[in-house]
Every structure is written in structure tokens, then in C-alpha cells.
Coordinates of C-alpha atoms in Angstrom, one line a residue:
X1 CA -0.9 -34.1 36.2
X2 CA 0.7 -31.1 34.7
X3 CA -1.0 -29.1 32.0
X4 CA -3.3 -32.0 31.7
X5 CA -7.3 -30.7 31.0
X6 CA -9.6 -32.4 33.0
X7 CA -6.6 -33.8 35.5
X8 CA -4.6 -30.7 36.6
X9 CA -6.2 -28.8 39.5
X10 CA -3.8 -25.6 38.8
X11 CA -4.8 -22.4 37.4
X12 CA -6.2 -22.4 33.0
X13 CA -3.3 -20.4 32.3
X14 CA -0.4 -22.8 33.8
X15 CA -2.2 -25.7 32.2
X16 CA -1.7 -23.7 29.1
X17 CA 2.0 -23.4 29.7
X18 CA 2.2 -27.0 30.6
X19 CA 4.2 -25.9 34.1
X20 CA 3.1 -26.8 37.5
X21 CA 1.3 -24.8 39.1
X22 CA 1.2 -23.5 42.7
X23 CA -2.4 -23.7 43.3
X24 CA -2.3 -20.5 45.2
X25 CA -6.1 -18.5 45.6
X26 CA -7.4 -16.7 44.1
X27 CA -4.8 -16.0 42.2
X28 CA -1.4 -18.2 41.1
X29 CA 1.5 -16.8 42.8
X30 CA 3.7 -18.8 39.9
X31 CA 1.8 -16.8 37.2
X32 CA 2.2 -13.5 38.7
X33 CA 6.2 -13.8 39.3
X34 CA 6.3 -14.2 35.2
X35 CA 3.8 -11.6 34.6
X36 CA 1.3 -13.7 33.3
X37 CA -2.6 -12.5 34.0
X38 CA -4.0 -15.6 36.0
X39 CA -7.1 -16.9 34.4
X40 CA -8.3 -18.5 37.7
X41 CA -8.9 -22.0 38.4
X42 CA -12.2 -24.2 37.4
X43 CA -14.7 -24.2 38.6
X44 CA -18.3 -26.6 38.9
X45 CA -20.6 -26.4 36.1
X46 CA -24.0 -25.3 36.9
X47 CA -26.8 -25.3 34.2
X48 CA -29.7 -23.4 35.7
X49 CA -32.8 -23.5 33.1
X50 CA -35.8 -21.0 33.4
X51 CA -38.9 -20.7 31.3
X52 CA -40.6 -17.2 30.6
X53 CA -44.3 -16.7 30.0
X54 CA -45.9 -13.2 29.6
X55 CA -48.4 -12.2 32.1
X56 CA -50.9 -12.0 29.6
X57 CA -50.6 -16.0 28.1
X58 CA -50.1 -17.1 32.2
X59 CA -53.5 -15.3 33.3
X60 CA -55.2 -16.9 30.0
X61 CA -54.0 -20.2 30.9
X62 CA -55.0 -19.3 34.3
X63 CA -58.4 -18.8 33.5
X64 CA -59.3 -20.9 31.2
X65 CA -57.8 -24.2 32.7
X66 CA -56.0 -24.7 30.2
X67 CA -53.8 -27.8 30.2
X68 CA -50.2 -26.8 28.7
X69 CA -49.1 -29.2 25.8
X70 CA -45.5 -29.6 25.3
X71 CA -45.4 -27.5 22.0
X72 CA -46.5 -24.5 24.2
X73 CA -43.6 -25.2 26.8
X74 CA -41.3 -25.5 23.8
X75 CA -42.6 -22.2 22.5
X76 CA -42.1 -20.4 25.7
X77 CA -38.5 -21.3 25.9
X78 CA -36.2 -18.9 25.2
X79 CA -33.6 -19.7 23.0
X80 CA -29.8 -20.1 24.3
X81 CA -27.3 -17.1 22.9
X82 CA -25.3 -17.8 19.9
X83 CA -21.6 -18.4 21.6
X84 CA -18.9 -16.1 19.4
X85 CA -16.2 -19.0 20.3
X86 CA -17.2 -20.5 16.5
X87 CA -16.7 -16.8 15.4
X88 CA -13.5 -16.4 17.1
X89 CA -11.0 -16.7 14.1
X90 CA -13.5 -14.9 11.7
X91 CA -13.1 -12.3 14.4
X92 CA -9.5 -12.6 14.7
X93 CA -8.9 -12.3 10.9
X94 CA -11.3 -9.3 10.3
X95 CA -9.1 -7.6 12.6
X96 CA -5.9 -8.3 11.1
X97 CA -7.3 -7.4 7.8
X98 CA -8.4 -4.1 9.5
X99 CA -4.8 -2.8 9.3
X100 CA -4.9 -1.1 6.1
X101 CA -1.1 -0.9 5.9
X102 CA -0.8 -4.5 6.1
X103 CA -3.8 -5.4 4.2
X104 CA -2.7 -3.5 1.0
X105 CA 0.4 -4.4 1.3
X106 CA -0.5 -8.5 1.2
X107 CA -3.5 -8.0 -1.3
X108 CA -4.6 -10.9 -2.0
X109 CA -2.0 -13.4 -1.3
X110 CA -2.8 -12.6 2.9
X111 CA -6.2 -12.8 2.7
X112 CA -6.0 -16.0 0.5
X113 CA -3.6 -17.6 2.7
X114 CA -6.5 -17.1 5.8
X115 CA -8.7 -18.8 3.0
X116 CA -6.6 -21.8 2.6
X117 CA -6.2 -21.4 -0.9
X118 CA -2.5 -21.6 -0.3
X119 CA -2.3 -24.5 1.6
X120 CA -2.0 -25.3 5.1
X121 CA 0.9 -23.7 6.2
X122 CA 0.5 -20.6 5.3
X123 CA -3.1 -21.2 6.9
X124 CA -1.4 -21.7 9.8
X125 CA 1.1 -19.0 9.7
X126 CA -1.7 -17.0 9.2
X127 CA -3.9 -17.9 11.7
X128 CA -0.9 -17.7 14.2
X129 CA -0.3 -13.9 13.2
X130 CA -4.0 -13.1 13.4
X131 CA -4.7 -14.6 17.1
X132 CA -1.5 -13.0 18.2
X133 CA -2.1 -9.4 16.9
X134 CA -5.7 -9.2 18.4
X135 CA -4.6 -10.7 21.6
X136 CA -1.7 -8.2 22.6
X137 CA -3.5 -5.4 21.1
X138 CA -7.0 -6.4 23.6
X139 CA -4.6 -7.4 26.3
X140 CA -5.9 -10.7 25.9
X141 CA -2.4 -12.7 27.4
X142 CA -3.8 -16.5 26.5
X143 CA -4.7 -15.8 22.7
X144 CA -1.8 -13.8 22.4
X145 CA 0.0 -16.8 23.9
X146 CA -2.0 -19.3 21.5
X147 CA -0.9 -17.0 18.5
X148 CA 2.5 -17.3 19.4
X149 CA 2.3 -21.1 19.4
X150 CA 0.4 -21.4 16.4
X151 CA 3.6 -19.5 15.2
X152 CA 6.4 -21.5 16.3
X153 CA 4.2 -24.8 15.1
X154 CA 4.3 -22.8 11.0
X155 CA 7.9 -22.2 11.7
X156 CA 8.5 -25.7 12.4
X157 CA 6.4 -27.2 9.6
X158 CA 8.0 -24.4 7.0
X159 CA 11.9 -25.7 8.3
X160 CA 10.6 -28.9 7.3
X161 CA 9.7 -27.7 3.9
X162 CA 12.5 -26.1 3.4
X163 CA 15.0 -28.5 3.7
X164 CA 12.6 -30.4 1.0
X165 CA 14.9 -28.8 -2.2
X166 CA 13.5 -30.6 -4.6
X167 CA 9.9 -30.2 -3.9
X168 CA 8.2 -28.9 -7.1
X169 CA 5.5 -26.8 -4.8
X170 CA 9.1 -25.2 -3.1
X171 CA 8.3 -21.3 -4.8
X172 CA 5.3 -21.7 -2.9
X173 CA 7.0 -21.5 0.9
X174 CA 7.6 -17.7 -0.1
X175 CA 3.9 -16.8 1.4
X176 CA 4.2 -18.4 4.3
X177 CA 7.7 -16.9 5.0
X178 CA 6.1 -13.7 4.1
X179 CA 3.6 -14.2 6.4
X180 CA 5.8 -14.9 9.3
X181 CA 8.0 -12.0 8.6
X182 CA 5.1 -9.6 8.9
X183 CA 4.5 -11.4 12.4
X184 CA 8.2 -10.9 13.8
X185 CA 8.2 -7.4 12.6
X186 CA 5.2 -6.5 14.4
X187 CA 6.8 -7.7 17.5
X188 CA 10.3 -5.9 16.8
X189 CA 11.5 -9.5 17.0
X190 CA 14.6 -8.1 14.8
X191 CA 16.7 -11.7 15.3
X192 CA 13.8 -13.3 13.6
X193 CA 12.9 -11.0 11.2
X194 CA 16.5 -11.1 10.2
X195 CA 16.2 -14.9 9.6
X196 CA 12.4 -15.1 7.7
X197 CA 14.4 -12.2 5.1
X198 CA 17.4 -14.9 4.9
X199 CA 14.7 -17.5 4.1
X200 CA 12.7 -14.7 1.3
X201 CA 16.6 -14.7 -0.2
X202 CA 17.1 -18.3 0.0
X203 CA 13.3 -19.4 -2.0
X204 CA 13.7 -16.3 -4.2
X205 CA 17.7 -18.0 -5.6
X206 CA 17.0 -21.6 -5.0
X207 CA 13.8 -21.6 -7.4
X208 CA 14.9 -18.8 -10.4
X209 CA 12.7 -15.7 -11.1
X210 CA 10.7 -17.9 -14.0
X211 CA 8.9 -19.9 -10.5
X212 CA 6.6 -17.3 -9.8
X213 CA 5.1 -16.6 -13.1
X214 CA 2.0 -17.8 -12.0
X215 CA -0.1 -14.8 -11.1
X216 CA -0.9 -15.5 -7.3
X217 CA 3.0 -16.4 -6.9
X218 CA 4.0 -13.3 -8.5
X219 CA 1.4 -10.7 -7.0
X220 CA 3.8 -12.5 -3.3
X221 CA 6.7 -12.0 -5.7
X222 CA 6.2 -8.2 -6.4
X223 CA 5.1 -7.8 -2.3
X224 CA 8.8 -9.6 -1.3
X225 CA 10.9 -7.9 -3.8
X226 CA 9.4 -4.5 -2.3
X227 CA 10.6 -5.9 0.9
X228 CA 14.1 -6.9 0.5
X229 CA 14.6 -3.5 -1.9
X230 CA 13.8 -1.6 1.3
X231 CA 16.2 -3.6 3.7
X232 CA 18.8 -2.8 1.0
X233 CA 18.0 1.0 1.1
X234 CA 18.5 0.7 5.1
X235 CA 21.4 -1.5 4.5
X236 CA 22.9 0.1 1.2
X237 CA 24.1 -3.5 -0.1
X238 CA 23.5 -4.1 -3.5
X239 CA 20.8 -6.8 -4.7
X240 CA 20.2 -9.7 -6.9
X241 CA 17.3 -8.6 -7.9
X242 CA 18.6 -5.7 -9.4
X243 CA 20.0 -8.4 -12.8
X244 CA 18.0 -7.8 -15.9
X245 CA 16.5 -11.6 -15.4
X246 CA 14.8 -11.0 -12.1
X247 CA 13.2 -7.7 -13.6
X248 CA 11.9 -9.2 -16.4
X249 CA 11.3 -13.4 -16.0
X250 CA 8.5 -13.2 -13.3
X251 CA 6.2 -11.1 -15.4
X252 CA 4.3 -13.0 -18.8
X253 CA 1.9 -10.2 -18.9
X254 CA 2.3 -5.8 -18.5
X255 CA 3.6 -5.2 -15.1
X256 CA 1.5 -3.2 -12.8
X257 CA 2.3 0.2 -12.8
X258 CA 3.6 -0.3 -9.1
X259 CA 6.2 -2.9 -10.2
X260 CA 7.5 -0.6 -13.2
X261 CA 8.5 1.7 -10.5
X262 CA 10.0 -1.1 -8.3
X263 CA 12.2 -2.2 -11.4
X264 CA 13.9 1.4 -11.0
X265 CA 13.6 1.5 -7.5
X266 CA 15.7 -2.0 -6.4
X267 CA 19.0 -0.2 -8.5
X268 CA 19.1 2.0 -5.8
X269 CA 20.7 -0.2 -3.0
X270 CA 23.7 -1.2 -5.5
X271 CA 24.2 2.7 -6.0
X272 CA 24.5 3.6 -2.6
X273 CA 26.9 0.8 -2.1
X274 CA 28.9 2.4 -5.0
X275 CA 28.5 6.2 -3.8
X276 CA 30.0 4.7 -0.2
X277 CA 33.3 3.2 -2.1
X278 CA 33.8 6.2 -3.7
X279 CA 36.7 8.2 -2.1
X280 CA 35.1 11.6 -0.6
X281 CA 35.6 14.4 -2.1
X282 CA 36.8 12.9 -5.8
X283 CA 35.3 12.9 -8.7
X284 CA 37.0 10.7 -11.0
X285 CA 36.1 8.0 -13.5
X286 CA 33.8 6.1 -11.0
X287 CA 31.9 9.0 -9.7
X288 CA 31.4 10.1 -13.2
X289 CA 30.0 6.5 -14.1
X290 CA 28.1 6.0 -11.2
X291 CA 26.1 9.4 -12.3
X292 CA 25.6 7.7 -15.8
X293 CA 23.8 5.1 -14.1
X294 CA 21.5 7.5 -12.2
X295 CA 20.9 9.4 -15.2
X296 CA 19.9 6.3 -16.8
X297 CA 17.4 5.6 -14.3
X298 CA 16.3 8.8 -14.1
X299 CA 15.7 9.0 -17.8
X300 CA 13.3 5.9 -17.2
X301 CA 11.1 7.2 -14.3
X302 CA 10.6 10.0 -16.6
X303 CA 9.6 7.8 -19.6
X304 CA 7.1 6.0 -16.8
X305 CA 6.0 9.5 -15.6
X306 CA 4.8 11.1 -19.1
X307 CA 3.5 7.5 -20.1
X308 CA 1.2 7.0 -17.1
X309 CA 0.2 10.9 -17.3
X310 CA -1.2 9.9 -21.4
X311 CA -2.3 6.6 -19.9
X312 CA -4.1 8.7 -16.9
X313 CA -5.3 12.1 -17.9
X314 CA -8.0 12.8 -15.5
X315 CA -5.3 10.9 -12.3
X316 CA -6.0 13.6 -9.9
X317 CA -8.0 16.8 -9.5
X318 CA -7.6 19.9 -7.0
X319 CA -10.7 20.7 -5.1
X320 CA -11.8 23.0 -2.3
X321 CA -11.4 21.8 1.4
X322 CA -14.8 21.2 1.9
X323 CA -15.9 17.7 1.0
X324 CA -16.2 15.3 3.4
X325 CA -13.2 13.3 3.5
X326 CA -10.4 16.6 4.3
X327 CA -8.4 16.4 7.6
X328 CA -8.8 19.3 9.9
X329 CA -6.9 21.3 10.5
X330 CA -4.2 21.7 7.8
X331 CA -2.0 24.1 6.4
X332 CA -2.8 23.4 3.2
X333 CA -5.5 25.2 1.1
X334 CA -6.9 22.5 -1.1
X335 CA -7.1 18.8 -1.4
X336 CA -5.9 16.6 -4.1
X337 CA -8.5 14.4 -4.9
X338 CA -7.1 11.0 -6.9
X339 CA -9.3 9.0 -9.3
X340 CA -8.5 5.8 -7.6
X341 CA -6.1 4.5 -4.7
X342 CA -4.2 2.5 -7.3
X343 CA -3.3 6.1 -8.9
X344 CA -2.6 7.5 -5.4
X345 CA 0.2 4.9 -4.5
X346 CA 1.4 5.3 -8.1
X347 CA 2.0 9.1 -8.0
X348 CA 3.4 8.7 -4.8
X349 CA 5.2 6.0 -5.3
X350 CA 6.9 8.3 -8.0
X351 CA 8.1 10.9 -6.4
X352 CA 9.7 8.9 -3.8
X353 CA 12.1 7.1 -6.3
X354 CA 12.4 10.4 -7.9
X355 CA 13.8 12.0 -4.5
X356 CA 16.2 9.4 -4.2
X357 CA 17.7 9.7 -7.5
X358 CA 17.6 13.3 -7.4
X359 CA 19.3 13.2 -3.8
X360 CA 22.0 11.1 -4.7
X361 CA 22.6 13.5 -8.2
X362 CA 22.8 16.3 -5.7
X363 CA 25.6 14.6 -3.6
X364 CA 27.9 14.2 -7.3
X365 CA 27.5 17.1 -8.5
X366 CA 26.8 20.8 -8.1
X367 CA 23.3 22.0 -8.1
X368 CA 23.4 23.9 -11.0
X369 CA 25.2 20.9 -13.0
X370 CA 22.0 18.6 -11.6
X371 CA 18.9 20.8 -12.8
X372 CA 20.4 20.9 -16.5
X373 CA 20.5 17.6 -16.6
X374 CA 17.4 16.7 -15.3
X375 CA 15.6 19.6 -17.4
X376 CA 17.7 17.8 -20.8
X377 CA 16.6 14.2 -19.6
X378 CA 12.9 16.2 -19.3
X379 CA 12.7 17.3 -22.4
X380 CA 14.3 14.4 -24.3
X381 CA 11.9 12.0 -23.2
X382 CA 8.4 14.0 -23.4
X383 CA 6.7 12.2 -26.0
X384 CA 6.2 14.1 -29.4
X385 CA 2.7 14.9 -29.8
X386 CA 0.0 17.5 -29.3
X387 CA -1.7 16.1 -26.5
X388 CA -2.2 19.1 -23.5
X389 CA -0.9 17.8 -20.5
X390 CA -2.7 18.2 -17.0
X391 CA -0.9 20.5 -14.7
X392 CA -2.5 19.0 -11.4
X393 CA 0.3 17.1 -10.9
X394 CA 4.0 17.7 -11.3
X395 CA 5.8 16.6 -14.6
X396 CA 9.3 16.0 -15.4
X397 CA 9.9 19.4 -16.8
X398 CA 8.7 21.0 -13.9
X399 CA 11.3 18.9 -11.6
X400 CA 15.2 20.0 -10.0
X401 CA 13.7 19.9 -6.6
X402 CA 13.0 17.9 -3.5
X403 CA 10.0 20.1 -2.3
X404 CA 7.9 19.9 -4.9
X405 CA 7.2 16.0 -5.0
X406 CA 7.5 16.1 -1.0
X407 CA 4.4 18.0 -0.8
X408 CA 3.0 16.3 -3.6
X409 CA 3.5 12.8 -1.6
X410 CA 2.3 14.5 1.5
X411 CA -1.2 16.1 -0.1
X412 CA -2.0 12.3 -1.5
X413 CA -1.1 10.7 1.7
X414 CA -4.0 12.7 2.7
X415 CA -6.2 11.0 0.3
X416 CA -4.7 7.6 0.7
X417 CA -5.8 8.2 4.6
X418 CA -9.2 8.9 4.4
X419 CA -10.0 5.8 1.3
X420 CA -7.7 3.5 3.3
X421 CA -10.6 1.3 4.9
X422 CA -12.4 1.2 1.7
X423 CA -9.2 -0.2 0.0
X424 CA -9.4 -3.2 -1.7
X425 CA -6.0 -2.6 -4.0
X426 CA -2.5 -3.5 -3.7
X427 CA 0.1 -1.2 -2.4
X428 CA 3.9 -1.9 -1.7
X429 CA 5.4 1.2 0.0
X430 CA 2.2 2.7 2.1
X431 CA 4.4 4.5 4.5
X432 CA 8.1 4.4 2.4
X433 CA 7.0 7.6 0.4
X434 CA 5.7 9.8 3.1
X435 CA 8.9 9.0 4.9
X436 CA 11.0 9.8 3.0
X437 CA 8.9 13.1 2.3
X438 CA 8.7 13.8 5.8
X439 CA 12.6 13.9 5.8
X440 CA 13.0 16.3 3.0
X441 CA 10.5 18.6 5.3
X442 CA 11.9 17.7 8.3
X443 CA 13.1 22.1 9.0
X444 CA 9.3 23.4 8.0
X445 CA 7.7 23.0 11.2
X446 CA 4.3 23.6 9.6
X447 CA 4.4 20.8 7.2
X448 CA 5.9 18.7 9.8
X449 CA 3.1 19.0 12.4
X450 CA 0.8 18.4 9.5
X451 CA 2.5 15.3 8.6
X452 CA 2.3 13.8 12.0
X453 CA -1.3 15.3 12.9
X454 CA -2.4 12.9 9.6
X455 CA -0.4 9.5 11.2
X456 CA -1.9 10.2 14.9
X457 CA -5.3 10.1 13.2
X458 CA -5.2 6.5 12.5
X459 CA -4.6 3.9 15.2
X460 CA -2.8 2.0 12.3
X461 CA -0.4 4.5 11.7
X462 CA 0.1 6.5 15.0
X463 CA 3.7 6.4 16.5
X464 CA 4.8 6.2 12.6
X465 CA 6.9 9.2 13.2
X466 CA 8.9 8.3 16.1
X467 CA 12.7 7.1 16.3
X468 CA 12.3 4.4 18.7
X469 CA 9.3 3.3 17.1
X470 CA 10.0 -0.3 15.3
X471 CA 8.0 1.0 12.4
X472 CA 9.6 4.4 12.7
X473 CA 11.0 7.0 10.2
X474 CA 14.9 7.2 11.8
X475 CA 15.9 5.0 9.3
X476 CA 14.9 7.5 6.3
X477 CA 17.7 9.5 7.3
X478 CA 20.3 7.3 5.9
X479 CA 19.2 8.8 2.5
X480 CA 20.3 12.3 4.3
X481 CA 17.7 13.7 1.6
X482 CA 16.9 17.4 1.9

């Protein structure tokens, strides 16, 4: 019978395709035309046993005549070897959670979801994204094949769920979606990564922002709204998220420093939308209201920026390259060493938004007419007291450029790189600010070697840099910054 264990005398891996198979030897002919690795056929068990004495107990027992009891055979046995098959998805997981760009990114809701703790599908999804990643990445065909199953069975059961409306457990489905979007992306499966971001759309607006006040919902929340505000940079369509009800509902308690950002950062979509209706080349009422709005947001980043530096005065220190985490070589001097990898992401994080706005000030107006308005907006909101301010990193009143918080992004990449596999904190954009950094550099060839040298360190993160790479930085360029 086909595919049938135990009854089928093909090849394991056409019994694992449920096709017929050839029976060909020693390998399947059928398995090779697809370009499947044959696994071979089976083959009769044989359980050999063998007992080990040391030569000095066997010439004792020699001897002395001494009659063996069956304790002594039984300690003279060596044990069997532990099997890793009851290990495998232990393994499987650990190696998932390895990739520090994924990790961070799902902290915790992914590594409760491998738990259980969110119910089986997401379980599943899980599982499914976990086998399939360590098989293609070990050339391991059949559990990259198995991964892929598990996959298509959690897309099955999560269709199911989904056309359950009135399920009160329906905010919920957003971690599995999540989880499956993660999967297609890392396969470039762009058709259906394009449908798991319809289904992030569809949960999000069926359920109401006020669903995922509960804290493990909302930490998925803050990871999906980071998500679709990117695919609205790349597609410069304005989003729902961006309504005053979906930046404030999901949150009962102070928003992580991260998400304070993210509220700034999701209006940018809807004003690239605008800046493309605007005729070229006029500046009329719209253009002159569109640059009211950025100035607005603008004014709130640097609010957020002189609050976190009171909140944070000791963020980030400069130190000699010579302690032990520093990437050679470099063309930079000294290393900015960060107080945490929460601050890193934050300050980084920062300056990214802050190129954006900047950049699209710069395409409304004249230089000159853009660094008087960002040295008022400065100055106007730089809190009124005596406190000295650390000078380690950049402030508002030192801002009017896109260099300065490049390299700023660039030198805490560094440090995000070397703490990355001792990470046990949540970040949202790991690879959005040093792209868009490594755009505004893109003509210093020096700190564009540099910038690449640190992703081909990492396994993770090598090929980051590439065009045709699915995870690439081509897509930065929309922004045109620099």
C-alpha cells in the first residue's frame, strides 16, 4: 500500500509523501527526478547484545571459581545510549530561539507559544516553524518536509478559527498568525506572507484595540503593530493604526519606551502617502500642512528624547577599544558601551524615526528653512531645569543632520551585536535602524565596509546587506534618505 508504515515496501521518504514509489536500489529513481534526497528503504532489525568485563574482574573470577550471580551480569552490562529522538523538538526550538533577531523580536509571546501557554495552535504553528528552520538550514529534507506539514495543518486549524467571529478567545489567533508570518517570510514565500498580514489586519479591526489589553496579548500587539508600520513604510499607504484609539486603548499601564517611539513612528506611512499626492514642485496649502504635521511629530520625539535622557542619565558611556566585546577591525576609535540592550534598541530606535522625519522635512523645504526649525522645536521643548545633560549621546539641540544619528545607530549596532546571545529583552526594529543608517552612508565607503563587516559576523545577520536578499536593505531606499 502507498505511504502505508509497515505495508509499503518503497523508499522512507515516498512513504512520507504518500506517493508510489519506484522501488529502484539503492536509490529511488522517483525521488531523485523531484530532487528529494532518498532516505533508503528498510531494512531488517538486528539487536546484537554484548557484555563487557575488565580483564582484571574476568581473571578474578577465573581464579577463584567463582560462580557469577545474576546481579554481577547485570552490573557488567553496559547501559544502552540515551536516543536524542525524545530531545528532538527541545533541539529544534533551542535553535529557532538561537536567532537573536527573531527571538527579541517575539519576546515572550514565541517562546510561550513553544510552551503551550497560548494554546495549541500556536503550539503548533510553532513547532511547524521550528522543525522547518533547522531542517533546511542542516539540509535535513524530511524534517524540513515535516515542518512544512506541521505548517499547513496550523494554517488549516487557524482558517477554522477564523471564520469563528464570534469566538470570545478570537484576539488570541493574532500569535499564531504572527507566528506563521515569521515562517513564510523566512522562506520568501511573499504570496503567503502577503495573506498572514491580511489576517494581522483582519484580527487587529474585527476585535477593537481594547482586546489586547491583557499584557501577553499586548506585548503580540506592540510586535504586529511594528510589523504592519514597516509594510506601510515599504508600501507608503496610510494606516489604521495611526487613529488616536489604537495608540492609546491597548495600553492600561506606561508604554514601554519602544512603543512610545512606535506611536510616532506608524504616522509616517500616512505622510508619505500625502508627500506622493502632492504635486512636484508646489508648495501650497497642503505641502505647508503636511510639514505641520511632521513638525508636530517631530516636536514629540524630542519631548521622548530629553525625557528618556532625565529618565536614563548614565544610558551609554564611551570607552576605549579594548574590552573584550569590540569588533576588529573598525574605523572607529572607540566603542559606545550601553547600560542595557533595552537602552541600545531605544537610542537606536530614535534616531531612526528621527531620520525619517528629518528626511522628509528636507524634501519640503530648503535646508536652511529645516535646521531653524528643528533647533526652535529643540529648544522649546528642553525641559526647564538645572539638570547637566550627558553629552555621550546626541540631543535634540545638537540635531539638523542625517550623519550624526547614522553613526550613532551604527556604533550601538555594534553593541547590540556582541550582547545579542545574552538577550533576553524585547526589540521591534533589530535590523530597521541600521538600515536605514546604512542608506544615509551608503557614499562613505569606510563606514560602509564597516557596516557590512559587523552583519557577515553573525550567521543570523549575514547577507542582511544585499538587494536580492529577502531580508535585504533595497527596500530602505524608498525613503531616498541621505
Amino acid at each position: 500500500m502507498v505511504g502505508v508504515a509497515g505495508r509499503s515496501k518503497g523508499c522512507y521518504t515516498c512513504k512520507k509523501r504518500r506517493i508510489k514509489c519506484d522501488e529502484d536500489k539503492p536509490e529511488c529513481a522517483r525521488c531523485l527526478k523531484a530532487g528529494y534526497k532518498c532516505a533508503g528503504y528498510a531494512k531488517e532489525l538486528v539487536i546484537r547484545q554484548s557484555v563487557f568485563a575488565s580483564q582484571e574482574r574476568c581473571s578474578n573470577s577465573a581464579r577463584n571459581s567463582h560462580k557469577v550471580t545474576q546481579n554481577e551480569q547485570e552490573a557488567r552490562e553496559i547501559p544502552s545510549s540515551l536516543s536524542l529522538v525524545a530531545f528532538k523538538e527541545s533541539i529544534q526550538h533551542a535553535y529557532l530561539f538561537d536567532n537573536f533577531v527573531w527571538s527579541s523580536y517575539g519576546f515572550p509571546w514565541l517562546q510561550m507559544s513553544a510552551e503551550g501557554k497560548f494554546g495549541p495552535l500556536p503550539k503548533l504553528a510553532c513547532a511547524g516553524f521550528a522543525q522547518s528552520t533547522f531542517g533546511r538550514h542542516h539540509w535535513q529534507r524530511d524534517l524540513e518536509l515535516d515542518g512544512s506539514v506541521q505548517n499547513s495543518r496550523a494554517v488549516i486549524a487557524l482558517r477554522g478559527a477564523l471564520s469563528q467571529s464570534t469566538n470570545p478567545a478570537f484576539a488570541s489567533l493574532l500569535v499564531p498568525v504572527l507566528i506563521l508570518l515569521l515562517h513564510s517570510s523566512s522562506t520568501s514565500n511573499r504570496m503567503e506572507s502577503q495573506s498572514h498580514l491580511i489576517g494581522l489586519s483582519t484580527v487587529l479591526q474585527h476585535c477593537g484595540p481594547e482586546a489586547f489589553q491583557q499584557p501577553l496579548l499586548q506585548m503580540a500587539f506592540s510586535s504586529c503593530r511594528a510589523t504592519l508600520t514597516t509594510v506601510g513604510l515599504l508600501q507608503k499607504k496610510r494606516l489604521f493604526l495611526e487613529q488616536e484609539r489604537w495608540r492609546k486603548l491597548p495600553w492600561l499601564e506606561e508604554k514601554s519606551a519602544q512603543d512610545q517611539l512606535v506611536d510616532i513612528l506608524v504616522m509616517l506611512p500616512g505622510f508619505l502617502e500625502d508627500k506622493q499626492a502632492l504635486a512636484s514642485g508646489v508648495v501650497g496649502r497642503k505641502s505647508q500642512a503636511l510639514v505641520a504635521k511632521i513638525m508636530h511629530e517631530l516636536s514629540s520625539l524630542f519631548y521622548w528624547r530629553w525625557r528618556w535622557g532625565a529618565q536614563h542619565t548614565a544610558a551609554a558611556c564611551d570607552l576605549e577599544r579594548n574590552v573584550d566585546y569590540g569588533l576588529e577591525p573598525t574605523i572607529l576609535p572607540r566603542l559606545l558601551h550601553f547600560a542595557s540592550f533595552a537602552r541600545a534598541s531605544e537610542v537606536s530606535l530614535y534616531n531612526a524615526v528621527l531620520i525619517c522625519l528629518l528626511d522628509l522635512l528636507y524634501s519640503l523645504q530648503d535646508c536652511q528653512a529645516v535646521a531653524a526649525s528643528v533647533m526652535a522645536i529643540a529648544q522649546e521643548t528642553r525641559p526647564a531645569t538645572s539638570q547637566t545633560w550627558s553629552r555621550t549621546l546626541q540631543l535634540p539641540d545638537t540635531s539638523g543632520t542625517l550623519r550624526g544619528p547614522s553613526l550613532e545607530i551604527i556604533r550601538a549596532f555594534e553593541y547590540q551585536l556582541c550582547k545579542a546571545q545574552n538577550c533576553r529583552e524585547s526589540s521591534l526594529f533589530w535590523l530597521f535602524p541600521i538600515g536605514i543608517a546604512s542608506q544615509v552612508m551608503r557614499h562613505d565607503a569606510g563606514v560602509s565596509a564597516w557596516v557590512q563587516h559587523m552583519l557577515n559576523i553573525s550567521s543570523i545577520t549575514r547577507g542582511y546587506g544585499g538587494r536580492g536578499n529577502a531580508f535585504g536593505f533595497g527596500f530602505y531606499e524608498l525613503f531616498k534618505v541621505g
